[in-house]
Amino acid sequence: MTDKPILGAALTLKGITQHRDWLLEKQRDLEIQDLHSAEVLDGDWRPVAERLRALLDGHTGRVGLHGPFWGFKIDSHDPEIRAVVRRRLLQGLEACAAVGATQMVVHSPTPPGTTPTSTPSPAPASSRSSACT
């Protein structure tokens, strides 16, 4: 008989606080959801990181951090936009180190329903809306 996989979770600080015992029970993998917005990364996020790190004391499962993604296109052709993206991703990696994460989730620039060499699939007619009513 094979062992069943162990469910991990993507949680905010509030969720980690609420489900800490459950996370530690089976050393579940965790993706932290608190340190990805520009407002947080440009502010004083270190106390949040310290609180997260303290909550995860004793946790030996894998820890990742959801990286920044709001407000930019990771594969922009504009060098000024790329500079902002680079800065945000580096801020995310800094936050990873601060919470003890070993990985950061970064969204692919490939739109849903496509591969890097295809075009998007059209939405079903029932889900399309008209701009004119």
Coordinates of N, CA, C and O in Angstrom, one line a residue, residues 42-103:
D42 N 6.5 47.9 -0.3 CA 7.1 49.3 -0.1 C 6.9 49.8 1.3 O 7.5 50.9 1.6
G43 N 6.2 49.1 2.1 CA 6.0 49.5 3.5 C 7.0 48.7 4.4 O 8.0 48.1 4.0
D44 N 6.6 48.7 5.7 CA 7.4 48.0 6.7 C 6.9 46.6 6.9 O 6.1 46.3 7.8
W45 N 7.3 45.7 6.0 CA 6.8 44.3 6.0 C 7.6 43.4 7.0 O 7.2 42.3 7.2
R46 N 8.7 43.9 7.4 CA 9.6 43.1 8.3 C 8.9 42.6 9.6 O 9.1 41.4 9.9
P47 N 8.1 43.4 10.3 CA 7.4 42.8 11.4 C 6.4 41.7 11.1 O 6.3 40.7 11.8
V48 N 5.8 41.7 9.9 CA 4.9 40.6 9.4 C 5.8 39.4 9.2 O 5.5 38.3 9.6
A49 N 7.0 39.6 8.6 CA 7.9 38.5 8.3 C 8.3 37.8 9.6 O 8.4 36.6 9.7
E50 N 8.7 38.7 10.6 CA 9.1 38.2 11.9 C 8.0 37.4 12.6 O 8.3 36.3 13.2
R51 N 6.8 37.9 12.5 CA 5.7 37.1 13.1 C 5.4 35.8 12.4 O 5.2 34.8 13.1
L52 N 5.5 35.8 11.1 CA 5.4 34.6 10.3 C 6.5 33.6 10.7 O 6.2 32.4 10.9
R53 N 7.7 34.0 10.8 CA 8.8 33.2 11.1 C 8.6 32.6 12.5 O 8.9 31.4 12.7
A54 N 8.2 33.4 13.5 CA 7.9 32.9 14.8 C 6.8 31.8 14.8 O 6.9 30.8 15.5
L55 N 5.7 32.1 14.1 CA 4.6 31.1 14.0 C 5.1 29.8 13.4 O 4.6 28.7 13.7
L56 N 6.1 29.8 12.5 CA 6.5 28.6 11.8 C 7.7 27.9 12.6 O 8.2 27.0 12.1
D57 N 8.0 28.4 13.8 CA 9.0 27.7 14.6 C 8.6 26.3 14.8 O 7.4 26.0 15.3
G58 N 9.4 25.3 14.5 CA 9.1 23.9 14.6 C 8.5 23.3 13.4 O 8.4 22.1 13.3
H59 N 8.2 24.1 12.4 CA 7.7 23.6 11.1 C 8.9 23.2 10.2 O 9.8 23.9 10.0
T60 N 8.8 21.9 9.7 CA 9.9 21.4 8.9 C 9.4 21.1 7.5 O 10.2 20.7 6.6
G61 N 8.1 21.4 7.2 CA 7.6 21.2 5.8 C 8.2 22.3 4.9 O 8.9 23.3 5.4
R62 N 8.0 22.2 3.6 CA 8.5 23.2 2.7 C 7.7 24.5 2.9 O 6.5 24.5 3.1
V63 N 8.4 25.6 2.8 CA 7.7 26.9 2.9 C 8.1 27.7 1.6 O 9.2 27.9 1.3
G64 N 7.0 28.2 1.0 CA 7.2 29.1 -0.2 C 6.4 30.4 0.1 O 5.7 30.5 1.0
L65 N 6.7 31.4 -0.7 CA 6.0 32.7 -0.6 C 5.4 33.0 -2.0 O 6.1 32.8 -3.0
H66 N 4.2 33.5 -2.0 CA 3.6 34.0 -3.2 C 4.3 35.3 -3.6 O 4.3 36.2 -2.8
G67 N 4.9 35.3 -4.8 CA 5.7 36.5 -5.2 C 4.7 37.6 -5.7 O 3.5 37.4 -5.9
P68 N 5.3 38.8 -5.9 CA 4.5 39.9 -6.4 C 4.0 39.6 -7.8 O 4.7 39.0 -8.6
F69 N 2.8 40.1 -8.1 CA 2.3 39.9 -9.4 C 1.3 41.0 -9.8 O 1.0 41.1 -11.0
W70 N 0.7 41.7 -8.9 CA -0.3 42.7 -9.2 C 0.4 43.9 -9.9 O 1.4 44.4 -9.5
G71 N -0.2 44.4 -11.0 CA 0.1 45.7 -11.6 C 1.3 45.7 -12.6 O 1.7 46.7 -13.0
F72 N 1.8 44.5 -12.9 CA 2.9 44.5 -13.9 C 2.8 43.2 -14.8 O 2.2 42.2 -14.4
K73 N 3.4 43.3 -15.9 CA 3.5 42.2 -16.8 C 5.0 41.7 -16.8 O 5.9 42.5 -17.2
I74 N 5.2 40.5 -16.4 CA 6.5 40.0 -16.2 C 7.4 39.9 -17.4 O 8.6 40.0 -17.4
D75 N 6.7 39.8 -18.6 CA 7.5 39.8 -19.9 C 7.3 41.0 -20.7 O 7.3 41.0 -21.9
S76 N 7.2 42.2 -20.0 CA 7.1 43.4 -20.7 C 8.2 43.7 -21.7 O 9.4 43.4 -21.4
H77 N 7.9 44.3 -22.8 CA 8.9 44.8 -23.8 C 9.5 46.1 -23.4 O 10.5 46.5 -23.9
D78 N 8.9 46.8 -22.5 CA 9.3 48.1 -22.0 C 10.4 48.0 -21.0 O 10.2 47.4 -19.9
P79 N 11.6 48.5 -21.2 CA 12.7 48.4 -20.2 C 12.4 49.0 -18.9 O 12.9 48.6 -17.9
E80 N 11.6 50.1 -18.9 CA 11.3 50.7 -17.6 C 10.4 49.9 -16.8 O 10.5 49.8 -15.6
I81 N 9.4 49.2 -17.4 CA 8.5 48.3 -16.7 C 9.3 47.1 -16.2 O 9.1 46.6 -15.1
R82 N 10.2 46.6 -17.1 CA 11.1 45.5 -16.6 C 11.9 45.8 -15.4 O 12.1 45.0 -14.5
A83 N 12.3 47.0 -15.3 CA 13.1 47.5 -14.1 C 12.2 47.4 -12.8 O 12.7 47.0 -11.8
V84 N 10.9 47.8 -13.0 CA 10.0 47.7 -11.8 C 9.8 46.3 -11.5 O 9.8 45.9 -10.3
V85 N 9.5 45.4 -12.5 CA 9.3 44.0 -12.3 C 10.5 43.4 -11.6 O 10.3 42.7 -10.6
R86 N 11.7 43.7 -12.0 CA 12.9 43.2 -11.4 C 13.0 43.6 -9.9 O 13.3 42.8 -9.1
R87 N 12.7 44.8 -9.7 CA 12.7 45.3 -8.3 C 11.7 44.6 -7.4 O 12.0 44.2 -6.3
R88 N 10.5 44.5 -7.9 CA 9.5 43.8 -7.2 C 9.8 42.3 -6.9 O 9.7 41.8 -5.8
L89 N 10.4 41.6 -7.9 CA 10.8 40.2 -7.7 C 11.9 40.1 -6.7 O 11.9 39.2 -5.9
L90 N 12.8 41.0 -6.8 CA 13.9 41.0 -5.8 C 13.4 41.3 -4.4 O 13.9 40.7 -3.4
Q91 N 12.4 42.2 -4.3 CA 11.8 42.4 -3.0 C 11.1 41.2 -2.5 O 11.2 40.8 -1.3
G92 N 10.5 40.4 -3.4 CA 9.8 39.2 -3.0 C 10.9 38.2 -2.5 O 10.6 37.5 -1.5
L93 N 12.0 38.1 -3.2 CA 13.0 37.2 -2.7 C 13.6 37.6 -1.4 O 13.9 36.7 -0.5
E94 N 13.7 38.9 -1.1 CA 14.2 39.3 0.2 C 13.2 38.9 1.3 O 13.6 38.5 2.4
A95 N 11.9 39.0 0.9 CA 10.8 38.6 1.9 C 10.9 37.1 2.1 O 10.7 36.6 3.2
C96 N 11.2 36.3 1.0 CA 11.4 34.9 1.2 C 12.5 34.6 2.2 O 12.2 33.7 3.1
A97 N 13.6 35.2 2.1 CA 14.7 35.0 3.0 C 14.3 35.3 4.4 O 14.6 34.6 5.4
A98 N 13.5 36.4 4.6 CA 13.1 36.9 5.9 C 12.2 35.9 6.6 O 12.3 35.8 7.8
V99 N 11.4 35.2 5.9 CA 10.4 34.2 6.5 C 11.0 32.8 6.5 O 10.4 31.9 7.1
G100 N 12.1 32.6 5.9 CA 12.7 31.3 5.8 C 12.2 30.4 4.7 O 12.3 29.2 4.7
A101 N 11.6 31.1 3.7 CA 11.0 30.3 2.5 C 12.1 29.9 1.6 O 13.2 30.6 1.5
T102 N 12.0 28.8 1.0 CA 13.0 28.3 0.0 C 12.6 28.4 -1.4 O 13.3 28.0 -2.3
Q103 N 11.4 28.9 -1.7 CA 10.9 29.1 -3.0 C 9.9 30.3 -3.1 O 9.3 30.6 -2.1

